[in-house]
PDB file of C-alpha atoms in Angstrom:
ATOM      1  CA  MET G   1     164.469  32.668 163.845  1.00 56.00           C
ATOM      2  CA  THR G   2     167.331  31.133 161.927  1.00 66.00           C
ATOM      3  CA  GLN G   3     167.274  30.611 158.195  1.00 68.00           C
ATOM      4  CA  ASN G   4     168.660  27.401 156.722  1.00 78.00           C
ATOM      5  CA  PHE G   5     169.146  28.691 153.191  1.00 72.00           C
ATOM      6  CA  GLN G   6     171.335  27.095 150.556  1.00 71.00           C
ATOM      7  CA  TRP G   7     173.526  29.998 149.387  1.00 69.00           C
ATOM      8  CA  ASP G   8     175.125  28.040 146.517  1.00 75.00           C
ATOM      9  CA  ASN G   9     173.510  29.335 143.340  1.00 71.00           C
ATOM     10  CA  PRO G  10     173.821  27.031 140.301  1.00 75.00           C
ATOM     11  CA  TYR G  11     172.481  29.760 137.975  1.00 75.00           C
ATOM     12  CA  PRO G  12     174.425  32.646 136.384  1.00 77.00           C
ATOM     13  CA  SER G  13     172.230  35.249 138.131  1.00 71.00           C
ATOM     14  CA  HIS G  14     173.918  37.663 140.520  1.00 70.00           C
ATOM     15  CA  ARG G  15     170.782  38.487 142.487  1.00 70.00           C
ATOM     16  CA  ILE G  16     170.988  38.323 146.254  1.00 70.00           C
ATOM     17  CA  PRO G  17     168.151  36.570 148.134  1.00 69.00           C
ATOM     18  CA  LEU G  18     165.909  38.816 150.203  1.00 72.00           C
ATOM     19  CA  PHE G  19     164.309  37.647 153.426  1.00 75.00           C
ATOM     20  CA  ALA G  20     161.367  39.756 154.558  1.00 78.00           C
ATOM     21  CA  ARG G  21     157.829  39.493 155.813  1.00 79.00           C
ATOM     22  CA  ASN G  22     154.681  40.509 153.938  1.00 79.00           C
ATOM     23  CA  VAL G  23     156.415  40.775 150.556  1.00 82.00           C
ATOM     24  CA  VAL G  24     155.151  39.621 147.163  1.00 84.00           C
ATOM     25  CA  SER G  25     157.654  39.613 144.317  1.00 81.00           C
ATOM     26  CA  THR G  26     156.915  37.987 140.965  1.00 85.00           C
ATOM     27  CA  SER G  27     157.443  38.700 137.295  1.00 86.00           C
ATOM     28  CA  HIS G  28     153.748  38.270 136.460  1.00 90.00           C
ATOM     29  CA  PRO G  29     151.032  40.753 137.512  1.00 89.00           C
ATOM     30  CA  LEU G  30     148.419  38.047 138.189  1.00 93.00           C
ATOM     31  CA  ALA G  31     150.799  36.165 140.485  1.00 91.00           C
ATOM     32  CA  ALA G  32     151.536  39.386 142.382  1.00 88.00           C
ATOM     33  CA  GLN G  33     147.809  40.049 142.717  1.00 90.00           C
ATOM     34  CA  ALA G  34     147.210  36.516 144.040  1.00 91.00           C
ATOM     35  CA  GLY G  35     150.012  36.939 146.580  1.00 88.00           C
ATOM     36  CA  LEU G  36     148.573  40.264 147.728  1.00 87.00           C
ATOM     37  CA  GLN G  37     145.151  38.642 148.202  1.00 88.00           C
ATOM     38  CA  MET G  38     146.753  35.927 150.354  1.00 87.00           C
ATOM     39  CA  LEU G  39     148.442  38.569 152.494  1.00 84.00           C
ATOM     40  CA  ASP G  40     145.120  40.427 152.854  1.00 83.00           C
ATOM     41  CA  LYS G  41     143.378  37.270 154.102  1.00 82.00           C
ATOM     42  CA  ALA G  42     146.145  36.609 156.631  1.00 75.00           C
ATOM     43  CA  ALA G  43     146.045  40.174 158.055  1.00 65.00           C
ATOM     44  CA  THR G  44     144.575  40.675 161.512  1.00 61.00           C
ATOM     45  CA  PRO G  45     141.602  43.035 161.959  1.00 60.00           C
ATOM     46  CA  SER G  46     143.684  45.446 164.058  1.00 61.00           C
ATOM     47  CA  ALA G  47     146.456  45.680 161.446  1.00 62.00           C
ATOM     48  CA  PRO G  48     146.452  48.630 159.035  1.00 65.00           C
ATOM     49  CA  PRO G  49     145.483  47.808 155.437  1.00 65.00           C
ATOM     50  CA  LEU G  50     148.263  46.812 153.058  1.00 64.00           C
ATOM     51  CA  PRO G  51     149.432  49.554 150.676  1.00 69.00           C
ATOM     52  CA  ARG G  52     148.317  49.201 147.076  1.00 68.00           C
ATOM     53  CA  PRO G  53     150.783  49.774 144.226  1.00 68.00           C
ATOM     54  CA  CYS G  54     149.975  52.519 141.747  1.00 67.00           C
ATOM     55  CA  ALA G  55     149.914  50.685 138.442  1.00 55.00           C
TER      56      ALA G  55
END
């Protein structure tokens, strides 16, 4: 799979984009929880359960 990503960053941030599967990354705990619930619903029955963060 090829990624057509615009690498030009108009913001002063020096963060590098990360491409991965089954990742939730937000600055708000409720948004992270919602993303984790979406990943749980998309998981297949034969897949192992997703790890839970220790908060």
